[in-house]
Amino acid sequence: MAAHKRPLEAVAAEQEAPRSPRKRLRQTVLLVMRLERRRARAATVGQMVRQAQLDRAKLFVFLMLLVSRLCSVERLLQQLRNLLPGAFRSLTVSIQDPIRSTVQTEMQGRQAASLPNRISEPPRHIPEGFPETGGNTRVKLRFVDVDRPEDPIYTGYPVQWLNKKDARVAVFENDRQITQGDLSKLQIEILAVHAEFFTERGQADFTKEEFNKQICIHKGNESVLTTVNLANGAAYIGSVIFTESSQRKRLRLTARVKGQDLDVRVQEAITDPFVVKVGRSKQNRKSYPPSKEEAVYRLEKISLKGKHCTLLSEKNITTVKQFLRHYYRDESGLQKLLDMKEDWSTLIKHATTSDPGLEIYSFIVEENTELLFNDFYNLVGMMIGGLYFPVNGLNQFQQIIVNKWKMSAYEKFDERENSGGLTPDYFMTNGGPVSAGPSVQAGRMTWQYPNGKAAQHGEF
C-alpha cells in the first residue's frame, strides 16, 4: 500500500508557520553579540589611534628636551674652550718663576764648580716681574687720582675725567708705589689703543706683543699723545688732546714705558673705553643727567640751531629749569608749542632726570595751610598745622583742592621772580622741609595773601 503523501500546499504552510519564541530570542542574542563585537573592534581601533597620537607627542617632547640638553652641552663646551687659554696662561705664569729661579741657581752652581780658581761672584739681583715677553707682571703702571675719562671726548678739547681731577700716572709693584730706583724714573708715553681687545681680554692679562697690536696708528705712526717723565714713581700727564675722531669706534687711553728696554716687563695702564667725536659737535652734546642751569639744547631731541630751540627761546625758555617749570604748570601747552609727538616722551624722560636741588618754595593758601613746590614748580607736598604731608600721601579730595590752588601759586611765583624776590622758604632735608631762616619767614606774609587776606578755597 503506497505511503500517504501530503500535498505541497500543506508543506509550505507548515514551513511558513511562525517560529517559536525560543528561536527568536536566540537569534536576537546572537545579533546583539555580533553588534557588540563590531563596536568593541571599533573602540579598539580608536584607542589605538589615540595611543599613537599620545606616543608621537611624547616623542616630540623627548626630542625637544634632547635638543635643549645638546644646546646646553654646546654652550658649556664653548665656555670651557674660552676658559682653557686663560687657565693655561695663569698656570704657565705661576710655574715660570720657580722654574727660572731653580735653573738659574743650578747654572750658577755649575759655573762655580767648573771654575775653582776664581772667586764666585754673588748672583745678580733679578728685578721683580717677568721678562718683556711675559703676560702678567708684578710691576704695573696705573692712572691715579682719577676715575675714568668722560665719554664722549671731543677733538681739540683736553680729556676730562669724571671726578674733575688732574690725572697722574704712577708705577706700582704688588700694589705698592715704587718711589726709588730706576723704575721710579721711567719715561712714559700716553697713547690711544682700540678698546675691544681689552673689553674681551681684560685690562691685566695681555703680553707686550698683544698690546702693541692694539695701538692706534695715525698716518703710519703710533698715536702718541704726550710723553712725561716719572719723578719718585709718579707724574701728572697734563693736557691730553685728540686731533682725530674715532669714527664711532671705542678707544682707551693707555700709559706705557717708552722703549721697555728693561729686565722687567712693566705692564701698561689702561682706562675705561670712550668715543672721540669731532669738536664742533660738542655744542650739541647732551648731559646725563642734565643740570638745571644748563642750556635747554642739552636735552635730547633739542638741538642748538633747531626749530624747537628757537620756539622755546621765543618764550624765554632757555634753561632746563625754565623748561621744567613750564612743563609742570602746563604740560599740554608746552607740547603744543613744540608740536612734538613721537619725540615728546624721550624729551621729557631725559629732562625729568635733572635734579631740582633742595630749594622749596611755599604758597600760603589759608591759615596754617601751605603748598610746597621744588625749584621746578613741581608740587612736593603740603604743610598743615606745621605738619608736612608728601603729595603722594594726599587723599583724592585734598588733591582736587590742591589743583585749584596751584595756578594761583604759579602766578605768585612769577611775580616774585620778576621782582627779584623769589628765594627759598624751606630746604628739603632728609625727606622733610626745614625752614630757610627767620628773615625769610617774616617776609613771606606780605606777598602770599592777595590784598592782605588769605585765599578762601575751603578747608581740609
PDB file of C-alpha atoms in Angstrom, residues 338-455:
ATOM      1  CA  LEU A 338      56.905 122.256  20.284  1.00  0.00           C
ATOM      2  CA  ASP A 339      54.498 120.273  18.103  1.00  0.00           C
ATOM      3  CA  MET A 340      56.115 117.017  19.251  1.00  0.00           C
ATOM      4  CA  LYS A 341      54.507 113.591  19.185  1.00  0.00           C
ATOM      5  CA  GLU A 342      56.915 110.672  18.867  1.00  0.00           C
ATOM      6  CA  ASP A 343      59.890 112.521  20.419  1.00  0.00           C
ATOM      7  CA  TRP A 344      57.937 114.068  23.295  1.00  0.00           C
ATOM      8  CA  SER A 345      58.262 111.137  25.704  1.00  0.00           C
ATOM      9  CA  THR A 346      62.016 110.869  25.009  1.00  0.00           C
ATOM     10  CA  LEU A 347      62.493 114.581  25.689  1.00  0.00           C
ATOM     11  CA  ILE A 348      60.518 114.537  28.949  1.00  0.00           C
ATOM     12  CA  LYS A 349      62.128 111.311  30.166  1.00  0.00           C
ATOM     13  CA  HIS A 350      65.548 112.930  29.782  1.00  0.00           C
ATOM     14  CA  ALA A 351      64.541 116.318  31.210  1.00  0.00           C
ATOM     15  CA  THR A 352      62.950 114.877  34.358  1.00  0.00           C
ATOM     16  CA  THR A 353      66.219 113.187  35.337  1.00  0.00           C
ATOM     17  CA  SER A 354      67.520 116.645  36.250  1.00  0.00           C
ATOM     18  CA  ASP A 355      67.978 117.264  39.976  1.00  0.00           C
ATOM     19  CA  PRO A 356      65.796 120.139  41.256  1.00  0.00           C
ATOM     20  CA  GLY A 357      68.038 120.717  44.259  1.00  0.00           C
ATOM     21  CA  LEU A 358      66.972 121.332  47.854  1.00  0.00           C
ATOM     22  CA  GLU A 359      65.145 124.653  47.388  1.00  0.00           C
ATOM     23  CA  ILE A 360      61.463 124.630  48.383  1.00  0.00           C
ATOM     24  CA  TYR A 361      59.009 127.496  47.731  1.00  0.00           C
ATOM     25  CA  SER A 362      55.881 127.957  49.815  1.00  0.00           C
ATOM     26  CA  PHE A 363      52.457 129.341  48.942  1.00  0.00           C
ATOM     27  CA  ILE A 364      50.119 130.005  51.877  1.00  0.00           C
ATOM     28  CA  VAL A 365      46.533 129.333  50.828  1.00  0.00           C
ATOM     29  CA  GLU A 366      44.877 129.796  54.214  1.00  0.00           C
ATOM     30  CA  GLU A 367      45.808 129.894  57.864  1.00  0.00           C
ATOM     31  CA  ASN A 368      48.135 127.008  58.791  1.00  0.00           C
ATOM     32  CA  THR A 369      48.000 125.588  55.237  1.00  0.00           C
ATOM     33  CA  GLU A 370      50.855 125.872  52.729  1.00  0.00           C
ATOM     34  CA  LEU A 371      51.629 124.332  49.348  1.00  0.00           C
ATOM     35  CA  LEU A 372      55.288 123.375  48.853  1.00  0.00           C
ATOM     36  CA  PHE A 373      56.976 123.349  45.428  1.00  0.00           C
ATOM     37  CA  ASN A 374      60.503 122.440  44.361  1.00  0.00           C
ATOM     38  CA  ASP A 375      62.673 124.580  42.085  1.00  0.00           C
ATOM     39  CA  PHE A 376      60.883 123.185  39.005  1.00  0.00           C
ATOM     40  CA  TYR A 377      57.497 124.312  40.411  1.00  0.00           C
ATOM     41  CA  ASN A 378      56.531 120.693  40.883  1.00  0.00           C
ATOM     42  CA  LEU A 379      54.264 120.218  43.911  1.00  0.00           C
ATOM     43  CA  VAL A 380      56.022 118.053  46.501  1.00  0.00           C
ATOM     44  CA  GLY A 381      53.678 118.320  49.491  1.00  0.00           C
ATOM     45  CA  MET A 382      51.746 120.434  51.984  1.00  0.00           C
ATOM     46  CA  MET A 383      52.256 121.899  55.421  1.00  0.00           C
ATOM     47  CA  ILE A 384      49.080 121.666  57.527  1.00  0.00           C
ATOM     48  CA  GLY A 385      49.259 122.953  61.073  1.00  0.00           C
ATOM     49  CA  GLY A 386      53.039 122.690  61.000  1.00  0.00           C
ATOM     50  CA  LEU A 387      52.994 119.065  59.822  1.00  0.00           C
ATOM     51  CA  TYR A 388      54.406 118.010  56.451  1.00  0.00           C
ATOM     52  CA  PHE A 389      52.394 115.754  54.132  1.00  0.00           C
ATOM     53  CA  PRO A 390      54.067 114.497  50.908  1.00  0.00           C
ATOM     54  CA  VAL A 391      51.932 114.908  47.792  1.00  0.00           C
ATOM     55  CA  ASN A 392      51.575 111.147  47.336  1.00  0.00           C
ATOM     56  CA  GLY A 393      50.002 110.971  50.792  1.00  0.00           C
ATOM     57  CA  LEU A 394      47.101 113.314  49.992  1.00  0.00           C
ATOM     58  CA  ASN A 395      43.637 111.848  49.546  1.00  0.00           C
ATOM     59  CA  GLN A 396      41.543 112.411  46.432  1.00  0.00           C
ATOM     60  CA  PHE A 397      39.557 115.301  47.911  1.00  0.00           C
ATOM     61  CA  GLN A 398      42.741 117.091  49.004  1.00  0.00           C
ATOM     62  CA  GLN A 399      44.299 116.647  45.560  1.00  0.00           C
ATOM     63  CA  ILE A 400      41.268 118.217  43.866  1.00  0.00           C
ATOM     64  CA  ILE A 401      41.520 121.291  46.093  1.00  0.00           C
ATOM     65  CA  VAL A 402      45.297 121.478  45.648  1.00  0.00           C
ATOM     66  CA  ASN A 403      44.946 121.549  41.854  1.00  0.00           C
ATOM     67  CA  LYS A 404      42.687 124.614  42.189  1.00  0.00           C
ATOM     68  CA  TRP A 405      45.325 126.390  44.260  1.00  0.00           C
ATOM     69  CA  LYS A 406      48.305 125.557  42.044  1.00  0.00           C
ATOM     70  CA  MET A 407      47.609 128.169  39.352  1.00  0.00           C
ATOM     71  CA  SER A 408      47.413 130.921  41.974  1.00  0.00           C
ATOM     72  CA  ALA A 409      50.743 129.730  43.354  1.00  0.00           C
ATOM     73  CA  TYR A 410      52.362 129.828  39.897  1.00  0.00           C
ATOM     74  CA  GLU A 411      51.165 133.383  39.306  1.00  0.00           C
ATOM     75  CA  LYS A 412      52.540 134.492  42.672  1.00  0.00           C
ATOM     76  CA  PHE A 413      55.884 132.794  41.982  1.00  0.00           C
ATOM     77  CA  ASP A 414      56.103 134.647  38.651  1.00  0.00           C
ATOM     78  CA  GLU A 415      55.514 137.951  40.445  1.00  0.00           C
ATOM     79  CA  ARG A 416      58.281 137.189  42.927  1.00  0.00           C
ATOM     80  CA  GLU A 417      60.603 136.027  40.139  1.00  0.00           C
ATOM     81  CA  ASN A 418      60.071 139.217  38.118  1.00  0.00           C
ATOM     82  CA  SER A 419      60.629 141.403  41.163  1.00  0.00           C
ATOM     83  CA  GLY A 420      63.763 139.516  42.169  1.00  0.00           C
ATOM     84  CA  GLY A 421      62.244 138.276  45.398  1.00  0.00           C
ATOM     85  CA  LEU A 422      61.886 134.537  44.734  1.00  0.00           C
ATOM     86  CA  THR A 423      64.019 132.990  47.458  1.00  0.00           C
ATOM     87  CA  PRO A 424      63.595 129.555  49.059  1.00  0.00           C
ATOM     88  CA  ASP A 425      61.291 129.334  52.055  1.00  0.00           C
ATOM     89  CA  TYR A 426      62.475 125.853  53.024  1.00  0.00           C
ATOM     90  CA  PHE A 427      65.203 123.378  52.178  1.00  0.00           C
ATOM     91  CA  MET A 428      64.352 119.711  51.749  1.00  0.00           C
ATOM     92  CA  THR A 429      66.431 117.722  54.239  1.00  0.00           C
ATOM     93  CA  ASN A 430      66.057 114.009  54.974  1.00  0.00           C
ATOM     94  CA  GLY A 431      62.713 113.879  53.205  1.00  0.00           C
ATOM     95  CA  GLY A 432      61.176 116.856  55.001  1.00  0.00           C
ATOM     96  CA  PRO A 433      61.203 120.679  54.715  1.00  0.00           C
ATOM     97  CA  VAL A 434      63.443 122.700  57.042  1.00  0.00           C
ATOM     98  CA  SER A 435      62.858 126.440  57.448  1.00  0.00           C
ATOM     99  CA  ALA A 436      65.228 128.629  55.421  1.00  0.00           C
ATOM    100  CA  GLY A 437      65.535 131.130  58.294  1.00  0.00           C
ATOM    101  CA  PRO A 438      63.573 133.713  60.296  1.00  0.00           C
ATOM    102  CA  SER A 439      64.240 136.579  57.863  1.00  0.00           C
ATOM    103  CA  VAL A 440      62.608 134.677  55.043  1.00  0.00           C
ATOM    104  CA  GLN A 441      59.702 133.557  57.198  1.00  0.00           C
ATOM    105  CA  ALA A 442      58.992 137.140  58.301  1.00  0.00           C
ATOM    106  CA  GLY A 443      58.744 138.395  54.737  1.00  0.00           C
ATOM    107  CA  ARG A 444      56.517 135.632  53.441  1.00  0.00           C
ATOM    108  CA  MET A 445      53.269 137.003  54.915  1.00  0.00           C
ATOM    109  CA  THR A 446      53.471 140.258  52.916  1.00  0.00           C
ATOM    110  CA  TRP A 447      53.116 138.637  49.496  1.00  0.00           C
ATOM    111  CA  GLN A 448      51.279 135.358  49.930  1.00  0.00           C
ATOM    112  CA  TYR A 449      47.833 136.785  50.671  1.00  0.00           C
ATOM    113  CA  PRO A 450      46.144 138.790  47.898  1.00  0.00           C
ATOM    114  CA  ASN A 451      45.171 142.197  49.311  1.00  0.00           C
ATOM    115  CA  GLY A 452      46.397 141.051  52.736  1.00  0.00           C
ATOM    116  CA  LYS A 453      43.764 138.323  53.031  1.00  0.00           C
ATOM    117  CA  ALA A 454      44.080 134.570  52.845  1.00  0.00           C
ATOM    118  CA  ALA A 455      42.593 132.746  49.885  1.00  0.00           C
TER     119      ALA A 455
END
